[in-house]
Amino acid sequence: MMTMQKFDLPSTELCREFFLRIGKEIQVPRGATLPADDVFYILEGHVALTAVTADGECHSFMYFRPGQLFNFFPAVAGACGISLTVRSFSLFTESLFMRTKTACRLVLIERGDFLERMDSQPLQGVLLRALADNLQKALAKSANSCLATAPVRVCRLLAASMAEESPHEIPGYLTHAEIAGHLSLHVMTVTKIFHALREQGILAKQGRAVMVRETGRLLQIANQEKILLY
Amino acid sequence: MMTMQKFDLPSTELCREFFLRIGKEIQVPRGATLPADDVFYILEGHVALTAVTADGECHSFMYFRPGQLFNFFPAVAGACGISLTVRSFSLFTESLFMRTKTACRLVLIERGDFLERMDSQPLQGVLLRALADNLQKALAKSANSCLATAPVRVCRLLAASMAEESPHEIPGYLTHAEIAGHLSLHVMTVTKIFHALREQGILAKQGRAVMVRETGRLLQIANQEKILLY
């Protein structure tokens, strides 16, 4: 693996300062749909790119966490001359939207202010990284759904979502129904997998929260080195 | 829809000249796996980002056509400090690879030469556009698979893949099995949908090739304005 890092990306602290300078801080309750025209940076809380099916079911395609930029795609597509109507079937304007999964503190950046700064640092590097990160997430979702078993997919999601520091808390918005929607699994399958993970001591409840007690064993399942029976 | 295009992207002719100056032209037969370390630009032919399942089935996640750059993700991820091992489960190095779907004429650009020029024009703009385009394709694939019916998904793929000029030929590599793998449908479903599209005169065979005869009606199904019974 080549480790040639070309861009010195700004720290979280510098990003926060930069975005607060070009945008304005807002508070948004849980479950709100965000305006499609602006770009956002997360100070606190979680947001998901969400679709609602004809039956009214919600599917979260991609999750965003503190320190991440989101909803930059429409601005970037416009700046690069990518049409969102021809051959794309109005994908981003009609069927997908950004919805808060928790109460959030965000920086709202107006599209014009974003476009003005997108080809200079630090935004250029931050944007390149965000695009690459989103592309990786989107491809991982597709690849996982055709290559990996249900327990592997659930464990990968948990490993990617848990708090990095001990106790490794799973975000509360990741209910069984939410995970089932995101991974296109049945809710019952997710419930059985959680049951098996708790029985093996890999997950544990602590009050209303769920913690990963054994990150090593979770990663073994995620990496397909161990099989989880459920 | 805002139409503020910020970057003047180079024409196909200028792109070709630029990439031929920094890379070298190669000929690759159909069905070849390309080296994971280099970046490529397509002069002629089609390439797919492909996964092979445990049963040996191939799934093409994303298609690339003449005038497009591909396999830039590992270089970009390295340049931005995105790890391909932690929390990404070695996605790009182990389970996904780039495979030619037809005989191809490509420009091979070594990773170092690519990295050196990625933050100056014209590569900066070309890369930004390629990242945004790939992200859109990956999200459209996920969104379609949970929001749209099988005939809508097939018609969207055909509309996005057909030759832009009349007669709108469907690329020969898009066999029923290939489409079924890409869209996670059964081959029989794809075959029935093709049969219905031919019966309605929307598709027609011409020798061994399949042409879209009625692009307007194909788009009506793709846009969910008309329903195709099959």
Coordinates of C-alpha atoms in Angstrom, one line a residue:
Chain A
M1 CA 0.0 0.0 0.0
M2 CA 1.4 3.3 -1.1
T3 CA 1.2 6.0 1.6
M4 CA 2.0 9.0 -0.4
Q5 CA -0.2 11.7 1.1
K6 CA -0.2 14.8 -1.1
F7 CA -2.6 17.1 0.7
D8 CA -2.1 18.3 4.2
L9 CA -5.7 18.4 5.3
P10 CA -6.7 20.9 7.9
S11 CA -7.5 19.6 11.4
T12 CA -11.0 19.3 12.6
E13 CA -10.5 22.5 14.6
L14 CA -9.3 24.5 11.6
C15 CA -12.2 23.1 9.4
R16 CA -14.7 24.2 12.0
E17 CA -13.2 27.7 12.1
F18 CA -13.1 27.9 8.3
F19 CA -16.7 26.8 7.8
L20 CA -18.0 29.0 10.6
R21 CA -16.3 31.9 8.8
I22 CA -17.9 31.3 5.4
G23 CA -21.3 30.0 6.7
K24 CA -23.6 30.3 9.7
E25 CA -24.3 28.0 12.6
I26 CA -27.8 26.5 12.8
Q27 CA -29.6 24.1 15.2
V28 CA -31.9 21.5 13.6
P29 CA -34.1 19.0 15.4
R30 CA -34.1 15.3 14.7
G31 CA -36.0 14.1 11.7
A32 CA -35.8 17.3 9.7
T33 CA -35.3 17.5 6.0
L34 CA -32.6 19.9 5.1
P35 CA -32.8 22.4 2.2
A36 CA -31.4 20.9 -1.0
D37 CA -29.6 24.1 -2.2
D38 CA -27.1 24.6 0.6
V39 CA -23.9 22.8 1.7
F40 CA -23.5 21.7 5.3
Y41 CA -20.8 20.9 7.8
I42 CA -21.6 18.9 10.9
L43 CA -20.5 20.2 14.3
E44 CA -22.7 17.8 16.3
G45 CA -25.1 15.1 15.4
H46 CA -25.8 12.7 12.6
V47 CA -27.4 13.1 9.1
A48 CA -28.4 10.5 6.5
L49 CA -28.9 10.7 2.8
T50 CA -32.4 9.2 2.7
A51 CA -34.9 7.9 0.2
V52 CA -38.6 7.2 0.8
T53 CA -40.1 4.3 -1.1
A54 CA -43.6 4.2 -2.6
D55 CA -44.7 2.3 0.5
G56 CA -43.4 5.1 2.8
E57 CA -40.4 3.1 4.0
C58 CA -37.2 5.1 4.6
H59 CA -33.8 3.9 3.5
S60 CA -30.7 5.7 4.6
F61 CA -28.1 5.3 1.9
M62 CA -25.2 7.1 3.6
Y63 CA -24.5 8.4 7.0
F64 CA -22.6 11.6 7.9
R65 CA -21.0 12.4 11.3
P66 CA -19.4 15.3 13.1
G67 CA -16.5 16.8 11.1
Q68 CA -18.0 15.8 7.8
L69 CA -19.2 17.9 4.9
F70 CA -22.4 16.9 3.1
N71 CA -24.8 17.9 0.4
F72 CA -21.9 19.3 -1.7
F73 CA -22.9 17.1 -4.6
P74 CA -25.4 19.5 -6.3
A75 CA -22.9 22.3 -6.1
V76 CA -20.0 20.2 -7.5
A77 CA -22.2 18.7 -10.2
G78 CA -23.2 22.3 -11.3
A79 CA -19.6 23.5 -11.2
C80 CA -18.4 20.6 -13.4
G81 CA -21.4 20.8 -15.8
I82 CA -22.9 17.4 -14.8
S83 CA -26.5 17.6 -15.6
L84 CA -28.8 16.3 -12.9
T85 CA -31.7 15.7 -15.3
V86 CA -30.4 14.1 -18.5
R87 CA -29.7 10.4 -18.0
S88 CA -29.7 10.9 -14.2
F89 CA -33.5 10.9 -13.9
S90 CA -33.5 13.8 -11.5
L91 CA -32.0 11.6 -8.9
F92 CA -30.9 14.1 -6.4
T93 CA -33.7 16.6 -6.5
E94 CA -36.7 14.3 -6.4
S95 CA -36.1 11.0 -4.6
L96 CA -33.2 11.6 -2.2
F97 CA -32.9 14.1 0.5
M98 CA -30.7 14.9 3.6
R99 CA -32.4 14.2 6.9
T100 CA -31.2 14.6 10.4
K101 CA -31.1 11.4 12.4
T102 CA -30.4 13.2 15.7
A103 CA -30.7 16.8 16.9
C104 CA -27.8 18.6 15.0
R105 CA -25.7 21.6 15.2
L106 CA -24.6 22.4 11.6
V107 CA -22.9 25.1 9.6
L108 CA -25.0 26.1 6.6
I109 CA -22.9 27.3 3.7
E110 CA -24.8 29.0 0.9
R111 CA -24.0 27.5 -2.5
G112 CA -22.5 30.6 -4.0
D113 CA -20.1 31.0 -1.0
F114 CA -19.1 27.4 -1.4
L115 CA -18.6 27.6 -5.2
E116 CA -16.4 30.7 -4.8
R117 CA -13.9 28.9 -2.5
M118 CA -14.0 25.4 -3.9
D119 CA -10.9 25.6 -6.0
S120 CA -8.6 27.1 -3.3
Q121 CA -7.3 25.6 0.0
P122 CA -8.5 24.4 2.5
L123 CA -11.8 23.7 0.7
Q124 CA -10.2 22.1 -2.3
G125 CA -8.5 19.4 -0.3
V126 CA -11.5 18.9 2.1
L127 CA -13.9 18.5 -0.9
L128 CA -11.6 16.1 -2.7
R129 CA -11.4 14.0 0.5
A130 CA -15.2 14.2 1.0
L131 CA -15.9 13.1 -2.6
A132 CA -13.5 10.2 -2.3
D133 CA -14.9 9.2 1.1
N134 CA -18.5 9.3 -0.2
L135 CA -17.5 7.3 -3.3
Q136 CA -15.9 4.6 -1.1
K137 CA -19.0 4.4 1.1
A138 CA -21.3 4.1 -1.8
L139 CA -19.2 1.4 -3.5
A140 CA -18.8 -0.5 -0.3
K141 CA -22.5 -0.5 0.2
S142 CA -23.0 -2.0 -3.3
A143 CA -20.2 -4.5 -3.0
N144 CA -21.2 -5.6 0.5
S145 CA -24.7 -6.3 -0.5
C146 CA -23.7 -8.7 -3.2
L147 CA -20.5 -10.2 -1.7
A148 CA -21.0 -10.5 2.0
T149 CA -23.4 -12.4 4.3
A150 CA -25.9 -10.6 6.5
P151 CA -23.9 -10.9 9.8
V152 CA -20.7 -9.7 8.0
R153 CA -22.7 -6.7 6.7
V154 CA -24.2 -5.9 10.1
C155 CA -20.8 -6.2 11.8
R156 CA -19.2 -3.9 9.1
L157 CA -21.8 -1.3 9.7
L158 CA -21.4 -1.5 13.5
A159 CA -17.6 -1.3 13.2
A160 CA -17.8 1.7 10.9
S161 CA -20.4 3.4 13.2
M162 CA -19.3 2.7 16.7
A163 CA -17.6 5.4 18.8
E164 CA -13.9 5.2 18.2
E165 CA -13.1 5.4 22.0
S166 CA -14.1 2.9 24.6
P167 CA -16.9 2.3 25.5
H168 CA -17.6 1.9 21.8
E169 CA -21.2 3.0 21.8
I170 CA -23.4 2.3 18.8
P171 CA -25.4 5.5 17.8
G172 CA -28.9 5.3 19.1
Y173 CA -30.5 6.1 15.7
L174 CA -29.2 2.7 14.4
T175 CA -32.3 0.8 15.4
H176 CA -32.9 -2.7 14.0
A177 CA -35.4 -1.2 11.5
E178 CA -32.9 1.5 10.5
I179 CA -30.1 -1.1 9.9
A180 CA -32.5 -3.3 8.0
G181 CA -33.5 -0.4 5.7
H182 CA -29.9 0.6 5.1
L183 CA -28.6 -3.0 4.4
S184 CA -31.8 -4.2 2.6
L185 CA -32.3 -7.0 5.1
H186 CA -35.4 -8.1 7.0
V187 CA -35.8 -6.6 10.5
M188 CA -36.1 -10.1 11.9
T189 CA -32.6 -11.0 10.5
V190 CA -31.1 -8.0 12.1
T191 CA -32.7 -8.8 15.4
K192 CA -31.4 -12.3 15.3
I193 CA -27.9 -11.2 14.5
F194 CA -28.0 -8.7 17.4
H195 CA -29.2 -11.4 19.7
A196 CA -26.3 -13.7 18.7
L197 CA -23.8 -10.8 19.1
R198 CA -25.1 -10.2 22.6
E199 CA -25.0 -13.9 23.5
Q200 CA -21.4 -14.0 22.5
G201 CA -20.6 -11.0 24.6
I202 CA -19.5 -8.9 21.6
L203 CA -22.3 -6.4 22.2
A204 CA -23.7 -5.4 25.6
K205 CA -26.5 -3.2 26.7
Q206 CA -25.7 -0.4 29.1
G207 CA -28.9 1.4 30.1
R208 CA -30.6 2.2 26.8
A209 CA -27.3 2.2 24.8
V210 CA -25.6 -0.7 23.1
M211 CA -21.8 -1.0 23.4
V212 CA -19.3 -3.0 21.4
R213 CA -17.5 -4.9 24.2
E214 CA -15.2 -6.9 22.0
T215 CA -14.1 -4.9 19.1
G216 CA -11.5 -7.5 18.1
R217 CA -14.1 -10.2 17.7
L218 CA -16.5 -7.8 15.9
L219 CA -13.7 -7.1 13.4
Q220 CA -13.0 -10.8 12.9
I221 CA -16.6 -11.3 11.7
A222 CA -16.5 -8.1 9.7
N223 CA -13.3 -9.3 8.1
Q224 CA -14.7 -12.7 7.4
E225 CA -12.1 -14.4 9.6
K226 CA -14.8 -15.9 11.9
I227 CA -18.3 -16.9 11.1
L228 CA -21.3 -15.8 13.3
L229 CA -24.1 -18.3 13.6
Y230 CA -27.5 -16.8 14.3
Chain B
M1 CA -31.7 24.2 -11.3
M2 CA -28.6 26.4 -11.0
T3 CA -26.5 26.4 -14.0
M4 CA -23.4 28.0 -12.6
Q5 CA -20.5 26.1 -14.3
K6 CA -17.3 27.1 -12.6
F7 CA -14.8 24.9 -14.4
D8 CA -14.2 25.0 -18.1
L9 CA -13.4 21.4 -18.7
P10 CA -11.1 20.5 -21.6
S11 CA -12.7 19.0 -24.7
T12 CA -12.3 15.3 -25.3
E13 CA -9.6 16.1 -27.9
L14 CA -7.5 18.1 -25.4
C15 CA -8.0 15.4 -22.7
R16 CA -6.7 12.8 -25.0
E17 CA -3.7 14.9 -25.9
F18 CA -3.0 15.6 -22.2
F19 CA -3.2 12.0 -21.1
L20 CA -1.2 10.8 -24.0
R21 CA 1.5 13.2 -23.0
I22 CA 1.7 12.1 -19.4
G23 CA 0.9 8.4 -20.0
K24 CA 1.4 5.7 -22.6
E25 CA -1.1 4.1 -25.0
I26 CA -1.8 0.4 -24.5
Q27 CA -4.0 -2.2 -26.2
V28 CA -5.8 -4.6 -23.9
P29 CA -8.0 -7.6 -25.0
R30 CA -11.5 -8.1 -23.8
G31 CA -11.9 -9.8 -20.4
A32 CA -8.5 -8.7 -19.0
T33 CA -8.0 -7.5 -15.4
L34 CA -6.1 -4.2 -15.3
P35 CA -3.3 -3.5 -12.8
A36 CA -4.6 -1.9 -9.6
D37 CA -1.8 0.6 -9.2
D38 CA -2.2 2.7 -12.4
V39 CA -4.8 5.2 -13.5
F40 CA -6.4 4.8 -17.0
Y41 CA -8.1 6.9 -19.6
I42 CA -10.3 5.2 -22.2
L43 CA -9.6 6.0 -25.9
E44 CA -11.7 3.1 -27.2
G45 CA -13.7 0.3 -25.6
H46 CA -15.5 -0.3 -22.3
V47 CA -14.4 -1.2 -18.8
A48 CA -16.3 -2.3 -15.7
L49 CA -15.5 -2.2 -12.0
T50 CA -16.2 -5.8 -11.2
A51 CA -16.6 -8.1 -8.2
V52 CA -16.5 -11.9 -8.3
T53 CA -18.8 -13.6 -5.7
A54 CA -17.9 -16.7 -3.8
D55 CA -20.0 -18.7 -6.4
G56 CA -17.8 -17.2 -9.2
E57 CA -20.5 -14.9 -10.5
C58 CA -19.3 -11.6 -11.8
H59 CA -21.1 -8.3 -10.9
S60 CA -20.2 -5.1 -12.7
F61 CA -20.8 -2.2 -10.4
M62 CA -19.9 0.6 -12.7
Y63 CA -19.2 1.0 -16.4
F64 CA -16.7 3.3 -18.0
R65 CA -16.7 4.5 -21.6
P66 CA -14.4 6.3 -24.1
G67 CA -13.4 9.8 -22.8
Q68 CA -13.6 8.6 -19.1
L69 CA -10.9 8.3 -16.5
F70 CA -11.0 5.3 -14.2
N71 CA -9.1 3.6 -11.3
F72 CA -8.2 7.0 -9.9
F73 CA -9.7 6.1 -6.5
P74 CA -6.6 4.4 -5.0
A75 CA -4.4 7.4 -5.9
V76 CA -6.9 10.0 -4.7
A77 CA -7.5 8.1 -1.4
G78 CA -3.7 7.9 -0.8
A79 CA -3.3 11.6 -1.6
C80 CA -6.1 12.5 0.9
G81 CA -5.0 10.1 3.6
I82 CA -8.0 7.9 3.3
S83 CA -7.0 4.5 4.6
L84 CA -8.1 1.5 2.5
T85 CA -7.7 -0.9 5.3
V86 CA -9.1 0.5 8.5
R87 CA -12.9 0.4 8.5
S88 CA -13.0 -0.1 4.7
F89 CA -12.2 -3.8 4.8
S90 CA -9.6 -3.7 2.0
L91 CA -12.5 -3.1 -0.3
F92 CA -10.6 -2.0 -3.4
T93 CA -7.6 -4.2 -3.2
E94 CA -9.2 -7.5 -2.6
S95 CA -12.7 -7.9 -3.9
L96 CA -13.1 -5.3 -6.7
F97 CA -11.0 -4.9 -9.8
M98 CA -11.2 -3.2 -13.2
R99 CA -11.9 -5.5 -16.1
T100 CA -12.2 -4.8 -19.8
K101 CA -15.7 -5.6 -21.3
T102 CA -14.5 -5.2 -24.9
A103 CA -11.1 -4.9 -26.5
C104 CA -9.7 -1.5 -25.4
R105 CA -7.3 1.2 -26.3
L106 CA -6.3 2.9 -23.1
V107 CA -3.8 5.5 -21.8
L108 CA -1.9 4.1 -18.8
I109 CA -0.8 6.8 -16.4
E110 CA 1.5 5.8 -13.6
R111 CA 0.3 6.7 -10.2
G112 CA 3.3 9.0 -9.4
D113 CA 2.8 11.0 -12.7
F114 CA -0.9 11.3 -11.9
L115 CA -0.4 12.5 -8.3
E116 CA 2.1 15.1 -9.5
R117 CA -0.5 16.8 -11.7
M118 CA -3.7 16.2 -9.8
D119 CA -3.9 19.7 -8.2
S120 CA -3.3 21.7 -11.3
Q121 CA -5.4 22.1 -14.5
P122 CA -6.6 20.4 -16.5
L123 CA -6.4 17.3 -14.3
Q124 CA -7.9 19.0 -11.2
G125 CA -11.1 19.8 -13.1
V126 CA -11.2 16.4 -14.9
L127 CA -10.7 14.5 -11.7
L128 CA -13.4 16.5 -9.8
R129 CA -15.8 15.8 -12.5
A130 CA -14.9 12.1 -12.6
L131 CA -15.3 11.8 -8.8
A132 CA -18.7 13.5 -8.9
D133 CA -19.8 11.4 -11.9
N134 CA -18.8 8.1 -10.2
L135 CA -20.5 9.2 -7.0
Q136 CA -23.7 9.9 -8.9
K137 CA -23.5 6.5 -10.6
A138 CA -22.9 4.6 -7.4
L139 CA -25.8 6.4 -5.6
A140 CA -28.1 6.0 -8.5
K141 CA -27.4 2.2 -8.5
S142 CA -28.3 2.0 -4.8
A143 CA -31.3 4.3 -5.1
N144 CA -32.7 2.5 -8.1
S145 CA -32.4 -0.9 -6.5
C146 CA -34.7 0.1 -3.7
L147 CA -37.0 2.7 -5.3
A148 CA -37.6 1.5 -8.9
T149 CA -39.2 -1.6 -10.4
A150 CA -37.3 -4.0 -12.6
P151 CA -38.5 -2.6 -16.0
V152 CA -37.7 1.0 -14.8
R153 CA -34.2 -0.1 -13.8
V154 CA -33.5 -2.0 -17.1
C155 CA -34.8 1.0 -19.1
R156 CA -32.6 3.4 -17.1
L157 CA -29.6 1.3 -17.8
L158 CA -30.4 1.1 -21.5
A159 CA -31.0 4.8 -21.7
A160 CA -27.7 5.5 -20.0
S161 CA -25.7 3.0 -22.1
M162 CA -27.1 3.3 -25.6
A163 CA -25.1 5.2 -28.3
E164 CA -26.1 8.8 -28.2
E165 CA -26.5 9.0 -32.0
S166 CA -29.1 7.2 -34.0
P167 CA -29.2 4.2 -34.5
H168 CA -29.0 4.0 -30.7
E169 CA -27.1 0.8 -30.4
I170 CA -27.0 -1.1 -27.0
P171 CA -23.3 -2.1 -26.3
G172 CA -22.9 -5.8 -27.1
Y173 CA -21.4 -6.6 -23.7
L174 CA -24.7 -5.8 -22.1
T175 CA -26.0 -9.3 -22.3
H176 CA -29.1 -10.4 -20.3
A177 CA -26.8 -12.1 -17.8
E178 CA -24.6 -9.0 -17.5
I179 CA -27.6 -6.8 -16.9
A180 CA -29.0 -9.2 -14.3
G181 CA -25.7 -9.2 -12.4
H182 CA -25.4 -5.4 -12.5
L183 CA -29.0 -4.8 -11.4
S184 CA -29.3 -7.8 -9.0
L185 CA -32.2 -9.2 -11.0
H186 CA -32.9 -12.8 -12.2
V187 CA -31.7 -13.4 -15.8
M188 CA -35.3 -14.6 -16.7
T189 CA -36.7 -11.2 -15.5
V190 CA -34.3 -9.4 -17.8
T191 CA -35.2 -11.7 -20.7
K192 CA -38.9 -11.1 -20.2
I193 CA -38.4 -7.3 -20.1
F194 CA -36.4 -7.4 -23.3
H195 CA -39.1 -9.4 -24.9
A196 CA -41.8 -6.9 -23.9
L197 CA -39.6 -4.0 -25.2
R198 CA -39.2 -5.7 -28.6
E199 CA -42.9 -6.5 -28.8
Q200 CA -43.7 -2.9 -28.3
G201 CA -41.2 -1.8 -30.9
I202 CA -39.1 0.1 -28.4
L203 CA -36.1 -2.2 -29.1
A204 CA -35.3 -3.9 -32.4
K205 CA -32.6 -6.4 -33.5
Q206 CA -30.4 -5.4 -36.4
G207 CA -28.1 -8.4 -37.2
R208 CA -26.5 -9.2 -33.9
A209 CA -26.9 -5.8 -32.5
V210 CA -29.9 -4.4 -30.4
M211 CA -31.0 -0.9 -31.2
V212 CA -33.3 1.5 -29.3
R213 CA -35.9 2.4 -32.0
E214 CA -38.1 4.6 -29.8
T215 CA -36.0 6.6 -27.4
G216 CA -38.9 8.7 -26.3
R217 CA -40.9 5.7 -25.1
L218 CA -37.8 4.1 -23.5
L219 CA -37.4 7.3 -21.5
Q220 CA -41.1 7.4 -20.5
I221 CA -40.6 4.0 -18.8
A222 CA -37.3 5.1 -17.3
N223 CA -38.9 8.3 -15.9
Q224 CA -41.9 6.3 -14.6
E225 CA -44.4 8.1 -16.8
K226 CA -45.5 4.9 -18.5
I227 CA -45.6 1.3 -17.0
L228 CA -44.2 -1.6 -19.0
L229 CA -46.1 -4.9 -18.5
Y230 CA -43.9 -7.9 -19.0

